[in-house]
Short mmCIF file of C-alpha atoms in Angstrom, two decimals:
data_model
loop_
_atom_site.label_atom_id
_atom_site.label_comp_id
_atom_site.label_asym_id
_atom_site.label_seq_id
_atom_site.Cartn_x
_atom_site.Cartn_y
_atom_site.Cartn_z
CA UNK H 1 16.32 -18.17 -28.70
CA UNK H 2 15.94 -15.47 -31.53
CA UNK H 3 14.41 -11.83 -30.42
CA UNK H 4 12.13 -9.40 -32.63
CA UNK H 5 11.26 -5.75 -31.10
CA UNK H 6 8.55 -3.70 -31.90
CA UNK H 7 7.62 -0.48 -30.59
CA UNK H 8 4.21 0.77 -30.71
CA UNK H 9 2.29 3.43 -29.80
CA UNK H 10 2.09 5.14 -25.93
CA UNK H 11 5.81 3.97 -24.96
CA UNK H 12 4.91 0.31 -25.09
CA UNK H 13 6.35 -2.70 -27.39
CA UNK H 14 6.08 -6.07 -27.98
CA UNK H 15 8.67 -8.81 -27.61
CA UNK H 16 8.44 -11.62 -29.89
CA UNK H 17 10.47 -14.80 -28.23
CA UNK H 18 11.20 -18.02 -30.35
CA UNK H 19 12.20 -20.55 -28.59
CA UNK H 20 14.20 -23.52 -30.49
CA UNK H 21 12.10 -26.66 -30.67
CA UNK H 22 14.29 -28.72 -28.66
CA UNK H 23 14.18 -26.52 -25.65
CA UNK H 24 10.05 -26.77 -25.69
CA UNK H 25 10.72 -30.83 -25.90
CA UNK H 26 12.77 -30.60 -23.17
CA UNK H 27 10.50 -28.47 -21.25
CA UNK H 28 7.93 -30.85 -22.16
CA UNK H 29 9.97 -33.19 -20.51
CA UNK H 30 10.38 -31.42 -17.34
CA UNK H 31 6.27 -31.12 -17.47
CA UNK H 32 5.86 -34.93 -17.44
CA UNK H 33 8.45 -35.53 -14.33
CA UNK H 34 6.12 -33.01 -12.83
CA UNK H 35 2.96 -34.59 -13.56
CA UNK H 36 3.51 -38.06 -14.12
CA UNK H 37 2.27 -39.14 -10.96
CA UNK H 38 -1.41 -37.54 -11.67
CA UNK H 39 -1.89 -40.05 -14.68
CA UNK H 40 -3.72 -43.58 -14.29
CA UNK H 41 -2.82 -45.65 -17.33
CA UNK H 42 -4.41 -48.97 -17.04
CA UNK H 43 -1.43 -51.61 -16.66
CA UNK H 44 1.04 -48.76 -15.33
CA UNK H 45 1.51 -47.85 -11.72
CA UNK H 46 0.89 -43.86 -11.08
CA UNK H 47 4.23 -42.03 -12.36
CA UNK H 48 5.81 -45.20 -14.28
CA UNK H 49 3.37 -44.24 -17.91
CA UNK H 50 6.06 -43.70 -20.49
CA UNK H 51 5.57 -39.95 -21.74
CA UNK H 52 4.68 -41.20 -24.94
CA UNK H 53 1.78 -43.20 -23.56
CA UNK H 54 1.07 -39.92 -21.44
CA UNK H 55 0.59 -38.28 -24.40
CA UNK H 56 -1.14 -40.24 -26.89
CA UNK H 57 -3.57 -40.95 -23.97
CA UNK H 58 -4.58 -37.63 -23.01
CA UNK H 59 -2.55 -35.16 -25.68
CA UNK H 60 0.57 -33.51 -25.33
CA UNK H 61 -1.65 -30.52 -24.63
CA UNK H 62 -2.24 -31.36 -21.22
CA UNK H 63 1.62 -30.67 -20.70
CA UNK H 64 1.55 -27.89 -22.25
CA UNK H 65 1.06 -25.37 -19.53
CA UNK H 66 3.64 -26.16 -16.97
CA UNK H 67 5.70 -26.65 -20.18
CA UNK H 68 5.31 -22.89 -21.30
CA UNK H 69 5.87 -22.01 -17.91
CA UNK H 70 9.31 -23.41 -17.92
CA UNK H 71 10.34 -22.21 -20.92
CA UNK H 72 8.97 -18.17 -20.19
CA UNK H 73 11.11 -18.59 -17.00
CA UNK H 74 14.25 -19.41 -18.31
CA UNK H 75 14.03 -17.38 -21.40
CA UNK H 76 12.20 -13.82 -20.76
CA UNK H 77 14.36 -12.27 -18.53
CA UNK H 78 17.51 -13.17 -21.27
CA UNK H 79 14.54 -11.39 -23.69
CA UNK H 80 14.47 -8.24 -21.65
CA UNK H 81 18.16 -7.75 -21.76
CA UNK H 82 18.35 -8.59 -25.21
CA UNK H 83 15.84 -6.27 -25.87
CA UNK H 84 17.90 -3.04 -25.02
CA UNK H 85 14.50 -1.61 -23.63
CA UNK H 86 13.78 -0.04 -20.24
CA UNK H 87 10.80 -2.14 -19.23
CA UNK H 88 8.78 -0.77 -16.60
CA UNK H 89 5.61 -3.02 -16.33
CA UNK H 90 4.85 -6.88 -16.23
CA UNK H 91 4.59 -8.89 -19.64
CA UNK H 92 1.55 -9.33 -21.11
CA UNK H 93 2.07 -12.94 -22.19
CA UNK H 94 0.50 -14.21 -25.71
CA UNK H 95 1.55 -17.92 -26.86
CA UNK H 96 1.84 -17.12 -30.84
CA UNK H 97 2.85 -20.80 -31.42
CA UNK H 98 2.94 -24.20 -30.13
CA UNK H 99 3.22 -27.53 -31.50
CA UNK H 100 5.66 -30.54 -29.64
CA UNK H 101 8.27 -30.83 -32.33
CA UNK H 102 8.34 -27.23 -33.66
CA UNK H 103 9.75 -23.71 -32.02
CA UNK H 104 7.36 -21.90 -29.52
CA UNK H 105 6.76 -18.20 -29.85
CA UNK H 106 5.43 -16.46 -27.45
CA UNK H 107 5.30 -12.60 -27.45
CA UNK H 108 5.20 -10.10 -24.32
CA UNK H 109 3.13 -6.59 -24.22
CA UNK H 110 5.56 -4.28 -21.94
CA UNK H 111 5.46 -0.86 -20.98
CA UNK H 112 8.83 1.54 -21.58
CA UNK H 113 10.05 3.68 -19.28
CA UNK H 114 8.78 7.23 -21.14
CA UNK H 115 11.15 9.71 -22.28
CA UNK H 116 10.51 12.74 -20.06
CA UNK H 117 11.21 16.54 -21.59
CA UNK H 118 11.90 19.05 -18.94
CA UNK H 119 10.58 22.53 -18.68
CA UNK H 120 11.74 25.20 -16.72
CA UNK H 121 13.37 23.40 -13.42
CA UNK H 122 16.26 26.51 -12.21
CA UNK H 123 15.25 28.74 -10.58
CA UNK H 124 11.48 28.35 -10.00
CA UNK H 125 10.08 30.77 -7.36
CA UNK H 126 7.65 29.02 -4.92
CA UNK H 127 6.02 30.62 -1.61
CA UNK H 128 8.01 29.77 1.30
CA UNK H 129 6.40 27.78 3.89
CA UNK H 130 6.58 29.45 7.34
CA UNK H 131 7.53 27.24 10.51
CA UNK H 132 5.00 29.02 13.05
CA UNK H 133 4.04 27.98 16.56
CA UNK H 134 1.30 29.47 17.97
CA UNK H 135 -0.81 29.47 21.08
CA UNK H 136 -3.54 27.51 19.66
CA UNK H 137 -0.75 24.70 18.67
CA UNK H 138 0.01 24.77 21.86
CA UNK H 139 -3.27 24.27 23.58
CA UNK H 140 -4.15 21.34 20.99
CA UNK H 141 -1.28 19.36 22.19
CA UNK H 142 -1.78 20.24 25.52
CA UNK H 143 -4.98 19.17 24.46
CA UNK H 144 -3.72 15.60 23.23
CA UNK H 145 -1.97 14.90 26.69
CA UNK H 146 -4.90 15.79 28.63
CA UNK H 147 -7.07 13.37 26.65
CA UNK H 148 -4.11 10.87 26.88
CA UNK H 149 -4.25 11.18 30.56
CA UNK H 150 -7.96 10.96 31.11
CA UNK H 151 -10.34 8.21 32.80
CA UNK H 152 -13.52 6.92 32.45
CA UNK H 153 -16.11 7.67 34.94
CA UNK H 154 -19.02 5.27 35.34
CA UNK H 155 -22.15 7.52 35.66
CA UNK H 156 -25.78 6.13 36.72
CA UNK H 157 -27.88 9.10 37.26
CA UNK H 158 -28.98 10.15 33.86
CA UNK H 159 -29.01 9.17 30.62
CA UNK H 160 -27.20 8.32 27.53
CA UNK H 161 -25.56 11.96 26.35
CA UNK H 162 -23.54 12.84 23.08
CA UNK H 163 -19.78 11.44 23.64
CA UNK H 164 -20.75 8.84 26.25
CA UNK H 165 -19.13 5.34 26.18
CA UNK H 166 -21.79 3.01 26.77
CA UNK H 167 -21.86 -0.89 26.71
CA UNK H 168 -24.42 -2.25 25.37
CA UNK H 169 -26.82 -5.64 24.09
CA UNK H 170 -27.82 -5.71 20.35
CA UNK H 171 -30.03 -7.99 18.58
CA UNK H 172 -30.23 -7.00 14.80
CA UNK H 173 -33.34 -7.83 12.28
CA UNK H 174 -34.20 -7.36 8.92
CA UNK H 175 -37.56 -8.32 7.50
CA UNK H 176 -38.35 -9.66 10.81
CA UNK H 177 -35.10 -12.40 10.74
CA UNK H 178 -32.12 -11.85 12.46
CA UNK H 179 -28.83 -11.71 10.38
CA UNK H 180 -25.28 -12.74 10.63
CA UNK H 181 -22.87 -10.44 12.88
CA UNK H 182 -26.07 -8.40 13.96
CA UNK H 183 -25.64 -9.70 17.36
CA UNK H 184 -23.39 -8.38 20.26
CA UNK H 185 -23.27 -8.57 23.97
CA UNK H 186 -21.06 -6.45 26.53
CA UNK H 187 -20.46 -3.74 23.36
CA UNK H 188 -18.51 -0.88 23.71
CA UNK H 189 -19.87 2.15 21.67
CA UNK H 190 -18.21 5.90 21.57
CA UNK H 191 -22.21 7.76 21.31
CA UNK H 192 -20.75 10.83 18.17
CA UNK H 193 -18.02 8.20 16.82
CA UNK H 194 -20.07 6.93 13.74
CA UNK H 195 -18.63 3.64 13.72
CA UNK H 196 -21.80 1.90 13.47
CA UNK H 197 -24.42 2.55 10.73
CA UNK H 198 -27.02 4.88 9.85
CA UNK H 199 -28.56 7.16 13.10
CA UNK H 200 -27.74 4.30 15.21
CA UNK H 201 -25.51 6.22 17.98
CA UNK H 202 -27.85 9.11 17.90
CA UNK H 203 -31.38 6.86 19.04
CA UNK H 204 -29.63 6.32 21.81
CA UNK H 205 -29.16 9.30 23.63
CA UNK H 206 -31.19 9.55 26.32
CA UNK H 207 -32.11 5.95 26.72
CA UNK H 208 -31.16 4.76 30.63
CA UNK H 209 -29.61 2.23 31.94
CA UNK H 210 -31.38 -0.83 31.74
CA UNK H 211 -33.82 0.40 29.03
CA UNK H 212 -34.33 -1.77 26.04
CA UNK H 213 -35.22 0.22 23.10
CA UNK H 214 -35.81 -0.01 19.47
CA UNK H 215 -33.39 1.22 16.97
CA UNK H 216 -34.54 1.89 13.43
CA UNK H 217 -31.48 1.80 10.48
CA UNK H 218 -31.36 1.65 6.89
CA UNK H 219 -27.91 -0.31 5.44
CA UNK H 220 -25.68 1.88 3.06
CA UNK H 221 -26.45 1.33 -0.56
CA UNK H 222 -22.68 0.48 -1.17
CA UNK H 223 -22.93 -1.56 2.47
CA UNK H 224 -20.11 -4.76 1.91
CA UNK H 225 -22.81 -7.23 2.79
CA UNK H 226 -25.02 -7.58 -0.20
CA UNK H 227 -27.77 -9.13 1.01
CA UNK H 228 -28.20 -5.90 3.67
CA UNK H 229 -27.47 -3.48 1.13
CA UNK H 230 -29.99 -0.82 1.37
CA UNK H 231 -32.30 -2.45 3.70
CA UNK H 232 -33.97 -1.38 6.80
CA UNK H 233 -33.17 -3.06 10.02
CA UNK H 234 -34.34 -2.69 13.43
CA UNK H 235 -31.98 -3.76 16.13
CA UNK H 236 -33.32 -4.05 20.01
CA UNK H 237 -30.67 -2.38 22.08
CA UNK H 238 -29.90 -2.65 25.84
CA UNK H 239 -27.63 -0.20 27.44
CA UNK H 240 -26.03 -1.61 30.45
CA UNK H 241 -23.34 1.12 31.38
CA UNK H 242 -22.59 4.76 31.09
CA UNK H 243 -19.24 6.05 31.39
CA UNK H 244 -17.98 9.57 30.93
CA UNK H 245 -14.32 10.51 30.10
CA UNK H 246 -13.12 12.67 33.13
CA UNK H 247 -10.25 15.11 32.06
CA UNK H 248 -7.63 16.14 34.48
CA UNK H 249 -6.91 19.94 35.38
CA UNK H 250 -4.27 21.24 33.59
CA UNK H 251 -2.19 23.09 36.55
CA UNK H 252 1.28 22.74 37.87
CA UNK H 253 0.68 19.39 38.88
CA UNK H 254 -0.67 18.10 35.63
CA UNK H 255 2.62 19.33 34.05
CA UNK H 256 5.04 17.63 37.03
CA UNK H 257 3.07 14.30 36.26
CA UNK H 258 3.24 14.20 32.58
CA UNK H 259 6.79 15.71 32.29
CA UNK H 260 10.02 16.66 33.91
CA UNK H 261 8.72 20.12 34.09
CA UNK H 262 7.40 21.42 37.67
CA UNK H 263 5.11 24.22 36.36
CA UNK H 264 2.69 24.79 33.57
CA UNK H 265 4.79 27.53 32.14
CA UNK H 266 8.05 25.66 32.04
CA UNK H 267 5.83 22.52 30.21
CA UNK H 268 4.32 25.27 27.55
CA UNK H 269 8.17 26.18 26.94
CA UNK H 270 9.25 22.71 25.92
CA UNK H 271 6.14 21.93 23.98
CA UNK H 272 6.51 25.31 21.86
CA UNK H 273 10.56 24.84 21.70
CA UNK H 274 9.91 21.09 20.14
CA UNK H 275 6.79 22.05 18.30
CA UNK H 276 8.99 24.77 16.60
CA UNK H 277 11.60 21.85 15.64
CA UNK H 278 8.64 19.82 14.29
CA UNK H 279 7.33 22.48 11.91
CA UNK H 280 10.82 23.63 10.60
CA UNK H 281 11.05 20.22 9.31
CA UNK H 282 7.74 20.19 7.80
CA UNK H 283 8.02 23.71 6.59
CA UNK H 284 11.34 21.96 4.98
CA UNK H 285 9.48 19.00 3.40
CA UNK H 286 6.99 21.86 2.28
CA UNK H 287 9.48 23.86 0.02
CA UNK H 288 11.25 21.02 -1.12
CA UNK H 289 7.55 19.17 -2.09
CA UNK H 290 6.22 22.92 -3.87
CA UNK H 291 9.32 22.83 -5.79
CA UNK H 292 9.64 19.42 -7.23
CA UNK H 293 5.70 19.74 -7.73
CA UNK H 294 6.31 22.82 -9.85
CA UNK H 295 8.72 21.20 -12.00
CA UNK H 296 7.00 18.32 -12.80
CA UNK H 297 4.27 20.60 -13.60
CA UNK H 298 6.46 21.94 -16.05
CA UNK H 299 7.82 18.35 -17.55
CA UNK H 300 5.92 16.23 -20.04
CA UNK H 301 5.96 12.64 -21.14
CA UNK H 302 3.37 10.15 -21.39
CA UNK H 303 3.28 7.52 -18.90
CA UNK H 304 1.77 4.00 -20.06
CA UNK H 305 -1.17 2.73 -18.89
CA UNK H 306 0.54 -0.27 -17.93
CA UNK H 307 3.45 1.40 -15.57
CA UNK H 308 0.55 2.90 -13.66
CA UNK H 309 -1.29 -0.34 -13.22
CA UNK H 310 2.21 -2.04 -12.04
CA UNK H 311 2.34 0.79 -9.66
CA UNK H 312 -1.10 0.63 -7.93
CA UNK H 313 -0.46 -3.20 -7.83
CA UNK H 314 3.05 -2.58 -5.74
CA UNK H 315 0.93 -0.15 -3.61
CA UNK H 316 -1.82 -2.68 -2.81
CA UNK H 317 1.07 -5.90 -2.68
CA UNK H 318 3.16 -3.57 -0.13
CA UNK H 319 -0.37 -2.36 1.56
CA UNK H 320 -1.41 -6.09 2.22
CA UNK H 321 2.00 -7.13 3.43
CA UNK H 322 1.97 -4.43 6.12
CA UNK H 323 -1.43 -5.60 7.38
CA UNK H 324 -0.52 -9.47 7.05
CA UNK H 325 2.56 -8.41 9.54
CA UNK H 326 -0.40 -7.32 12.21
CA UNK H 327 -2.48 -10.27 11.69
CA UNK H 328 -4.97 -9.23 9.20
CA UNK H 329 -5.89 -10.52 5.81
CA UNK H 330 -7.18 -8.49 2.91
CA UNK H 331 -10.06 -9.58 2.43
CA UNK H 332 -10.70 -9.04 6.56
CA UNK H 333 -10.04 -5.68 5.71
CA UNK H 334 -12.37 -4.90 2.78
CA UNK H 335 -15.20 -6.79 4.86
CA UNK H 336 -14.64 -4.43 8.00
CA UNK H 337 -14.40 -1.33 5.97
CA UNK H 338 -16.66 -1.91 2.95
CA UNK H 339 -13.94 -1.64 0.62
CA UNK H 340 -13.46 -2.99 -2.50
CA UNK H 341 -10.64 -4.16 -4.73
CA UNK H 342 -11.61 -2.07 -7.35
CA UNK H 343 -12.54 1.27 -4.99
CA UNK H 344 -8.94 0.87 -3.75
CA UNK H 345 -7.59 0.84 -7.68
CA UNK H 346 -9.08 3.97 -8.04
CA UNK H 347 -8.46 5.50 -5.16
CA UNK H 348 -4.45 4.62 -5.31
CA UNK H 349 -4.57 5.58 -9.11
CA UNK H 350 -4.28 9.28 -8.49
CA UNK H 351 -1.02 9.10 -6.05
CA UNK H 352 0.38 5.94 -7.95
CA UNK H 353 0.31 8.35 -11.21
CA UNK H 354 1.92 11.26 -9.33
CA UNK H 355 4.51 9.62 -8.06
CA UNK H 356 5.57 7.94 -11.37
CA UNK H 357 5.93 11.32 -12.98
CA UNK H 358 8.30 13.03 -9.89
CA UNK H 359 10.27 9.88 -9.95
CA UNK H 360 11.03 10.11 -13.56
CA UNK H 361 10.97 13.89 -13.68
CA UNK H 362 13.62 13.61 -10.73
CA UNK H 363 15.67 10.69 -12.64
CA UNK H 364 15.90 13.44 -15.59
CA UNK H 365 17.16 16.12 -13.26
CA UNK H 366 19.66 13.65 -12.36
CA UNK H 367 20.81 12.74 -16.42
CA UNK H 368 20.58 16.35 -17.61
CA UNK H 369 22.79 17.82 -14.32
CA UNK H 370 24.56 14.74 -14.11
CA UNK H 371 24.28 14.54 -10.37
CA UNK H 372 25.16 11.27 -8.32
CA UNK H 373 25.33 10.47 -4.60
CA UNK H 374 28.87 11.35 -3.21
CA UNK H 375 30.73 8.11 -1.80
CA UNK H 376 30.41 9.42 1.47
CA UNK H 377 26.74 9.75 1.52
CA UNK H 378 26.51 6.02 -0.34
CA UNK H 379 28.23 4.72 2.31
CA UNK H 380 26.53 6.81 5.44
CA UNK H 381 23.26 4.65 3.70
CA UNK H 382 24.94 1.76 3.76
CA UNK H 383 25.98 2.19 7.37
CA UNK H 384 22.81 3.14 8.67
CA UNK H 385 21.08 -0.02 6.73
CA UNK H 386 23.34 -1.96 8.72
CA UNK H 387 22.79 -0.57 11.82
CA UNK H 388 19.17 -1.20 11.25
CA UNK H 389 20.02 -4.93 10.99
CA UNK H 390 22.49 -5.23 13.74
CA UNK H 391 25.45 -6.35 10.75
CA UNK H 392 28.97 -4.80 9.48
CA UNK H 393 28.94 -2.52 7.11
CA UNK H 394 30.52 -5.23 4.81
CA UNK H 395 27.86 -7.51 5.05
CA UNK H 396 25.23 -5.53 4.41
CA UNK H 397 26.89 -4.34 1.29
CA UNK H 398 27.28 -7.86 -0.09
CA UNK H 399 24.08 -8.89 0.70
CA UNK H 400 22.39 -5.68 -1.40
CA UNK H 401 24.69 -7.11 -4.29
CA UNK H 402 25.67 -5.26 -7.82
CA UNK H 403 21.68 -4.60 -8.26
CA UNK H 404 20.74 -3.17 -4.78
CA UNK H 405 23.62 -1.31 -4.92
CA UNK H 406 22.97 0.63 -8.02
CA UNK H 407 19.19 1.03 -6.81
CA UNK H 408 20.50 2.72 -3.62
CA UNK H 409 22.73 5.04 -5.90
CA UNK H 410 20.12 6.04 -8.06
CA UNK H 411 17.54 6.53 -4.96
CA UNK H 412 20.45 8.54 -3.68
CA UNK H 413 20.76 10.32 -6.82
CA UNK H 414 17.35 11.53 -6.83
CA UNK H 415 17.26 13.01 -3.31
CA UNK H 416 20.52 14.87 -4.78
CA UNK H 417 18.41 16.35 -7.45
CA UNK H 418 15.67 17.33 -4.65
CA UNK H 419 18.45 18.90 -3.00
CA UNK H 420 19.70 21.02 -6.88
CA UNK H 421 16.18 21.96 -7.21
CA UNK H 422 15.53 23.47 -3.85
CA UNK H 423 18.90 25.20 -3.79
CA UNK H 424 18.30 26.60 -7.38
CA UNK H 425 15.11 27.64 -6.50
CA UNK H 426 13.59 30.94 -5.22
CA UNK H 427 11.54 30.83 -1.62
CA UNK H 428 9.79 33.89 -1.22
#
């Protein structure tokens, strides 16, 4: 395999591979055993077609892909090391050449890791965040257990009111036919909650039990169904209960219930005393956050387009693994909420970009202060890791290998440069 590097323009280069002919033969090789058994050569039985025959039959072409395949596999990541470069993106693959009997070439379009050049980063003077609890905190999570602790009420002697929780019958219509999903019986709806289109909730206050009405919508514009986008719909609603959240009092024997606290006043203590620990650590994340946001602020480089891309696609690869681990697809999810693939590109684009520029900001901290995790702290992380996993120490450490190993220094590394730049800094 011979190498050429070029750089180009906005910290990204190309890698031109060559590839000796006799490794694409051999790959082509490896193609056939794959394939052979698709072929139907009169007088051979499926899989026993010499390659030859294969090939002068149908073309060599058609083992071309799986072919290319193999040989990008076994040869691009020898490329990337060869290469010297810090590559921070996917390839861009390009097949320059290929012919069975001569040398594939095939170049890749990376992104570089950017060269970052600090600006002021000692001593920056940010506004110090203030850790303080006050009454109203303490009422709104007061608040939260007393909603916690509530119960539904059924009520049958009025009507439908703002913040009810009805049940109801729907039968959906547009342009007089009824549509897909716009059915429901035995329907729980929150009246205020908005989860259902339009002024749906709303035409429903005051309606009685047992009333059927009429409920007149018009689908968002952007609505995830096409064919409803935009149009009007009338859905015939019954509402079959009324319930009404019923909140308890909140007195000394609320407080004796809920906690191990036998008045309100003791209760009110505990929640201020561990509110006060909760906002001291936020009021830490704070500062530490303002600073490292002031000297990236201060820092320049010029990110690729193509690290921020790789970026947004770990966000939405990590996002969809998280919701496949509670049962739910992503394309389940873009149908319930309306998103879309792209929406959720742009969306992500702003905090994917943001947090390529601390990270490398932070990572030049680290080279230009020449920071690095003490053993100790390594090995706490280690530790802990195990713990997670119910292992020995030992284990876990061999099973993060050479390569997780220096990725947990240098993720270390960067919390120690968090740590400079706070401790530099000036909190007024």
């Amino acid at each position: 395999m011979s190498l050429q590097v070029e750089k180009l323009e906005k910290n990204m280069a190309k890698l031109t591979v060559e590839v000796p002919a006799e490794q694409f033969d051999e790959a082509l090789k490896t193609s056939y055993k794959k394939n052979k058994n698709r072929f139907n050569i009169p007088g051979f039985r499926k899989g026993k077609a010499p390659q030859a025959l294969v090939e002068k039959m149908y073309g060599v072409e058609i083992l071309y892909e799986d072919a290319v395949d193999e040989v990008i596999n076994t040869t691009y990541t020898d490329a990337m090391d060869e290469s010297g470069l810090d590559i921070v993106s996917r390839p861009e693959i390009s097949v320059e050449q290929i012919e069975k009997g001569k040398a594939l070439v095939y170049s890749a379009l990376v992104a570089v890791k950017p060269e970052v050049t600090l600006g002021e980063y000692k001593g920056i003077e940010v506004e110090r965040a203030k850790p303080e609890v006050t009454d109203a905190d303490i009422e709104a999570e007061l608040k939260k257990v007393q909603e916690q602790n509530s119960r539904l009420v059924s009520v049958e002697d009025r009507p439908v009111a703002e913040g009810d929780q009805v049940v109801i019958d729907f039968d959906g219509y547009v342009d007089g036919e009824p549509f897909e999903g716009g059915k429901a019986e035995s329907y729980p709806l929150t009246i205020g909650s908005h989860s259902f289109i339009d002024t749906f909730e709303d035409q429903l206050v005051g309606k009685g039990i047992g009333e059927e009405t009429e409920v007149h919508v018009t689908f968002p514009e952007n609505y995830h169904v096409a064919d409803l986008a935009g149009k009007p719909a009338v859905f015939k609603v019954v509402v079959h209960e009324i319930k009404v959240k019923e909140l308890p009092e909140l007195d000394d024997e609320f407080a004796g219930e809920v906690s191990e606290f036998e008045t309100m006043d003791e209760y009110k203590a505990d929640i201020r005393a561990k509110l006060s620990e909760t906002k001291q650590q936020q009021a830490t994340t704070e500062n530490e956050n303002n600073v490292v946001d002031k000297v990236v602020a201060n820092a320049s480089m010029e990110i690729p387009e193509a690290m921020i891309e790789e970026q947004v696609t770990n966000t939405i690869d990590s996002y969809a693994r998280r919701m496949q681990s509670q049962g739910l697809t992503m394309e389940q999810y873009m149908q319930f909420t309306g998103m879309t693939l792209e929406r959720m590109k742009e969306d992500i684009r702003p905090q994917a970009e943001k947090r390529i520029r601390t990270r490398l900001v932070l990572e030049a901290v680290v080279a230009a202060e020449n920071l690095e995790a003490p053993e100790e702290t390594v090995e706490a992380e280690i530790k802990r890791m195990a713990d997670n996993y119910k292992m020995e120490p030992d284990r876990a450490k061999e099973l993060l290998g050479e390569e997780g190993l220096r990725r947990m220094k240098e993720d270390l590394a960067v919390q120690e440069a968090i740590d400079f730049l706070v401790a530099e800094a000036k909190l007024v």
